[in-house]
């Protein structure tokens, strides 16, 4: 069994990005510029956005954060999105989710210019991804692809089972691994809350990707011997093993499953650290006009 070390992989990729940014600056060009818009005071969202800002600083990107109060109207947010769409200084931007309930999330996401949509959430980018055209890939699935590449895990002809069909993880990773591509060319089965016989389907997986949002959902009886297990879940649960009284666990019961696997991602330190790296890579691509000219 080998641990897929997302923290270390993310660090290596950030070093590569940093070196490339140094080259851009040496040539006299502007470094990539990422903006983030955050509405309201959800503490988790502020933590994510602060993490993104820190990562930008580390690799030499310029970053701007637009912090807007909870009572921001939909129109005020749409105006900021339009402003950022038209600001030539900004290469790419994200609107941190979730948004307050009085704002229509889809309307906001569809207002973002697909060329600057470094989250890869705009229907145009999802559609281009499905058609295997150049696009910004959503951060978590892109992070999973980078781990698969980094660890040279073969996907061609493999049975991939994805547990979960969310718009930001389950659905896009299912599309990506089924594409005629490398990584890709897998036979993908996507399971969800209405799937019959989910356990026996999971057990046939050569590569099992778990994004159900349920702590310790996957137990050892659901995993084939020598499977690759990628755990996207992250849950904060009470624990008497830590000083804080809490610990982070995934959708996979790691302690019981790990010894059966060939590769497994831990939680924390697996997929999580790769998501910010994906956002940085998309922003770099935006600044180099690699996806759209
Ligand atoms: N909220 C949780 N994950 C994400 C993400 O990847 N992007 C945005 N914009 N919001 C999020």
GROMACS .gro file of C-alpha atoms in nm, residues 42-208:
model
  167
   42UNK     CA    1  -1.927   3.216   0.635
   43UNK     CA    2  -1.609   3.128   0.832
   44UNK     CA    3  -1.519   2.827   0.615
   45UNK     CA    4  -1.542   3.039   0.298
   46UNK     CA    5  -1.316   3.305   0.451
   47UNK     CA    6  -1.065   3.034   0.545
   48UNK     CA    7  -1.067   2.900   0.185
   49UNK     CA    8  -1.026   3.245   0.033
   50UNK     CA    9  -0.744   3.334   0.274
   51UNK     CA   10  -0.574   3.006   0.176
   52UNK     CA   11  -0.605   3.099  -0.192
   53UNK     CA   12  -0.451   3.441  -0.124
   54UNK     CA   13  -0.163   3.284   0.067
   55UNK     CA   14  -0.096   3.039  -0.219
   56UNK     CA   15  -0.097   3.327  -0.470
   57UNK     CA   16   0.164   3.512  -0.263
   58UNK     CA   17   0.378   3.199  -0.239
   59UNK     CA   18   0.401   3.150  -0.616
   60UNK     CA   19   0.429   3.522  -0.699
   61UNK     CA   20   0.079   3.585  -0.838
   62UNK     CA   21  -0.101   3.912  -0.775
   63UNK     CA   22  -0.427   3.855  -0.586
   64UNK     CA   23  -0.723   4.075  -0.505
   65UNK     CA   24  -1.008   3.993  -0.273
   66UNK     CA   25  -1.349   4.162  -0.294
   67UNK     CA   26  -1.518   4.115   0.042
   68UNK     CA   27  -1.887   4.206   0.028
   69UNK     CA   28  -2.139   4.208   0.314
   70UNK     CA   29  -2.411   3.946   0.359
   71UNK     CA   30  -2.682   4.196   0.260
   72UNK     CA   31  -2.522   4.257  -0.085
   73UNK     CA   32  -2.796   4.244  -0.349
   74UNK     CA   33  -2.779   4.011  -0.646
   75UNK     CA   34  -2.746   4.312  -0.877
   76UNK     CA   35  -2.454   4.453  -0.676
   77UNK     CA   36  -2.274   4.120  -0.706
   78UNK     CA   37  -2.353   4.095  -1.079
   79UNK     CA   38  -2.208   4.445  -1.121
   80UNK     CA   39  -1.880   4.336  -0.956
   81UNK     CA   40  -1.869   4.027  -1.179
   82UNK     CA   41  -1.919   4.245  -1.488
   83UNK     CA   42  -1.651   4.486  -1.366
   84UNK     CA   43  -1.404   4.197  -1.325
   85UNK     CA   44  -1.502   4.050  -1.664
   86UNK     CA   45  -1.397   4.382  -1.821
   87UNK     CA   46  -1.090   4.462  -1.611
   88UNK     CA   47  -0.787   4.382  -1.831
   89UNK     CA   48  -0.564   4.361  -1.520
   90UNK     CA   49  -0.749   4.050  -1.396
   91UNK     CA   50  -0.658   3.720  -1.566
   92UNK     CA   51  -0.914   3.510  -1.382
   93UNK     CA   52  -1.150   3.526  -1.087
   94UNK     CA   53  -1.375   3.315  -0.870
   95UNK     CA   54  -1.691   3.385  -0.675
   96UNK     CA   55  -1.663   3.185  -0.357
   97UNK     CA   56  -1.959   2.952  -0.292
   98UNK     CA   57  -2.198   2.917  -0.119
   99UNK     CA   58  -2.365   3.253  -0.174
  100UNK     CA   59  -2.629   3.397   0.060
  101UNK     CA   60  -2.972   3.245  -0.007
  102UNK     CA   61  -3.122   3.559  -0.166
  103UNK     CA   62  -2.869   3.542  -0.453
  104UNK     CA   63  -2.921   3.308  -0.751
  105UNK     CA   64  -2.593   3.114  -0.772
  106UNK     CA   65  -2.648   2.994  -1.130
  107UNK     CA   66  -2.720   3.345  -1.251
  108UNK     CA   67  -2.393   3.468  -1.098
  109UNK     CA   68  -2.186   3.180  -1.235
  110UNK     CA   69  -2.333   3.225  -1.583
  111UNK     CA   70  -2.245   3.595  -1.576
  112UNK     CA   71  -1.874   3.520  -1.532
  113UNK     CA   72  -1.689   3.545  -1.865
  114UNK     CA   73  -1.591   3.180  -1.948
  115UNK     CA   74  -1.246   3.312  -2.045
  116UNK     CA   75  -1.191   3.426  -1.683
  117UNK     CA   76  -1.379   3.138  -1.514
  118UNK     CA   77  -1.076   2.975  -1.349
  119UNK     CA   78  -1.310   2.770  -1.125
  120UNK     CA   79  -1.435   2.597  -1.440
  121UNK     CA   80  -1.798   2.621  -1.323
  122UNK     CA   81  -1.947   2.807  -1.622
  123UNK     CA   82  -2.166   2.585  -1.845
  124UNK     CA   83  -1.943   2.675  -2.140
  125UNK     CA   84  -1.636   2.535  -1.962
  126UNK     CA   85  -1.825   2.224  -1.845
  127UNK     CA   86  -1.950   2.170  -2.202
  128UNK     CA   87  -1.603   2.218  -2.350
  129UNK     CA   88  -1.463   1.976  -2.090
  130UNK     CA   89  -1.723   1.714  -2.189
  131UNK     CA   90  -1.628   1.759  -2.556
  132UNK     CA   91  -1.256   1.727  -2.478
  133UNK     CA   92  -1.192   2.083  -2.596
  134UNK     CA   93  -0.951   2.316  -2.412
  135UNK     CA   94  -1.123   2.442  -2.095
  136UNK     CA   95  -1.063   2.530  -1.732
  137UNK     CA   96  -1.118   2.214  -1.530
  138UNK     CA   97  -1.295   2.239  -1.192
  139UNK     CA   98  -1.042   2.244  -0.910
  140UNK     CA   99  -1.107   1.918  -0.728
  141UNK     CA  100  -1.135   1.689  -1.034
  142UNK     CA  101  -0.829   1.861  -1.185
  143UNK     CA  102  -0.644   1.797  -0.857
  144UNK     CA  103  -0.737   1.428  -0.875
  145UNK     CA  104  -0.608   1.408  -1.236
  146UNK     CA  105  -0.279   1.565  -1.128
  147UNK     CA  106  -0.239   1.309  -0.846
  148UNK     CA  107  -0.312   1.025  -1.090
  149UNK     CA  108  -0.049   1.165  -1.327
  150UNK     CA  109   0.207   1.232  -1.056
  151UNK     CA  110   0.182   0.877  -0.920
  152UNK     CA  111   0.171   0.730  -1.275
  153UNK     CA  112  -0.151   0.544  -1.203
  154UNK     CA  113  -0.279   0.375  -1.520
  155UNK     CA  114  -0.642   0.458  -1.600
  156UNK     CA  115  -0.675   0.319  -1.954
  157UNK     CA  116  -0.918   0.027  -1.966
  158UNK     CA  117  -0.965   0.033  -1.588
  159UNK     CA  118  -1.296   0.011  -1.408
  160UNK     CA  119  -1.343   0.343  -1.235
  161UNK     CA  120  -1.631   0.377  -0.991
  162UNK     CA  121  -1.725   0.727  -0.874
  163UNK     CA  122  -1.945   0.755  -0.566
  164UNK     CA  123  -2.133   1.086  -0.583
  165UNK     CA  124  -2.269   1.300  -0.867
  166UNK     CA  125  -2.216   1.658  -0.747
  167UNK     CA  126  -2.161   1.926  -1.008
  168UNK     CA  127  -1.820   2.012  -0.865
  169UNK     CA  128  -1.672   1.664  -0.812
  170UNK     CA  129  -1.863   1.344  -0.901
  171UNK     CA  130  -2.005   1.445  -1.238
  172UNK     CA  131  -1.693   1.616  -1.380
  173UNK     CA  132  -1.445   1.348  -1.264
  174UNK     CA  133  -1.672   1.082  -1.423
  175UNK     CA  134  -1.663   1.273  -1.753
  176UNK     CA  135  -1.287   1.337  -1.733
  177UNK     CA  136  -1.185   0.975  -1.671
  178UNK     CA  137  -1.414   0.848  -1.947
  179UNK     CA  138  -1.269   1.087  -2.207
  180UNK     CA  139  -1.037   0.965  -2.481
  181UNK     CA  140  -0.736   1.110  -2.305
  182UNK     CA  141  -0.452   1.033  -2.068
  183UNK     CA  142  -0.547   1.017  -1.784
  184UNK     CA  143  -0.881   0.885  -1.908
  185UNK     CA  144  -0.994   0.600  -2.134
  186UNK     CA  145  -1.147   0.431  -1.831
  187UNK     CA  146  -1.482   0.254  -1.806
  188UNK     CA  147  -1.663   0.476  -1.561
  189UNK     CA  148  -1.963   0.395  -1.343
  190UNK     CA  149  -2.115   0.680  -1.143
  191UNK     CA  150  -2.315   0.584  -0.834
  192UNK     CA  151  -2.543   0.804  -0.624
  193UNK     CA  152  -2.810   0.792  -0.356
  194UNK     CA  153  -3.056   0.607  -0.585
  195UNK     CA  154  -2.807   0.343  -0.709
  196UNK     CA  155  -2.908  -0.018  -0.643
  197UNK     CA  156  -2.634  -0.253  -0.526
  198UNK     CA  157  -2.381   0.027  -0.471
  199UNK     CA  158  -2.157  -0.186  -0.248
  200UNK     CA  159  -2.113  -0.461  -0.506
  201UNK     CA  160  -2.048  -0.204  -0.782
  202UNK     CA  161  -1.786  -0.029  -0.566
  203UNK     CA  162  -1.617  -0.364  -0.505
  204UNK     CA  163  -1.556  -0.408  -0.880
  205UNK     CA  164  -1.359  -0.083  -0.901
  206UNK     CA  165  -0.991  -0.080  -0.995
  207UNK     CA  166  -1.005   0.290  -0.903
  208UNK     CA  167  -1.264   0.403  -0.650
   0.00000   0.00000   0.00000
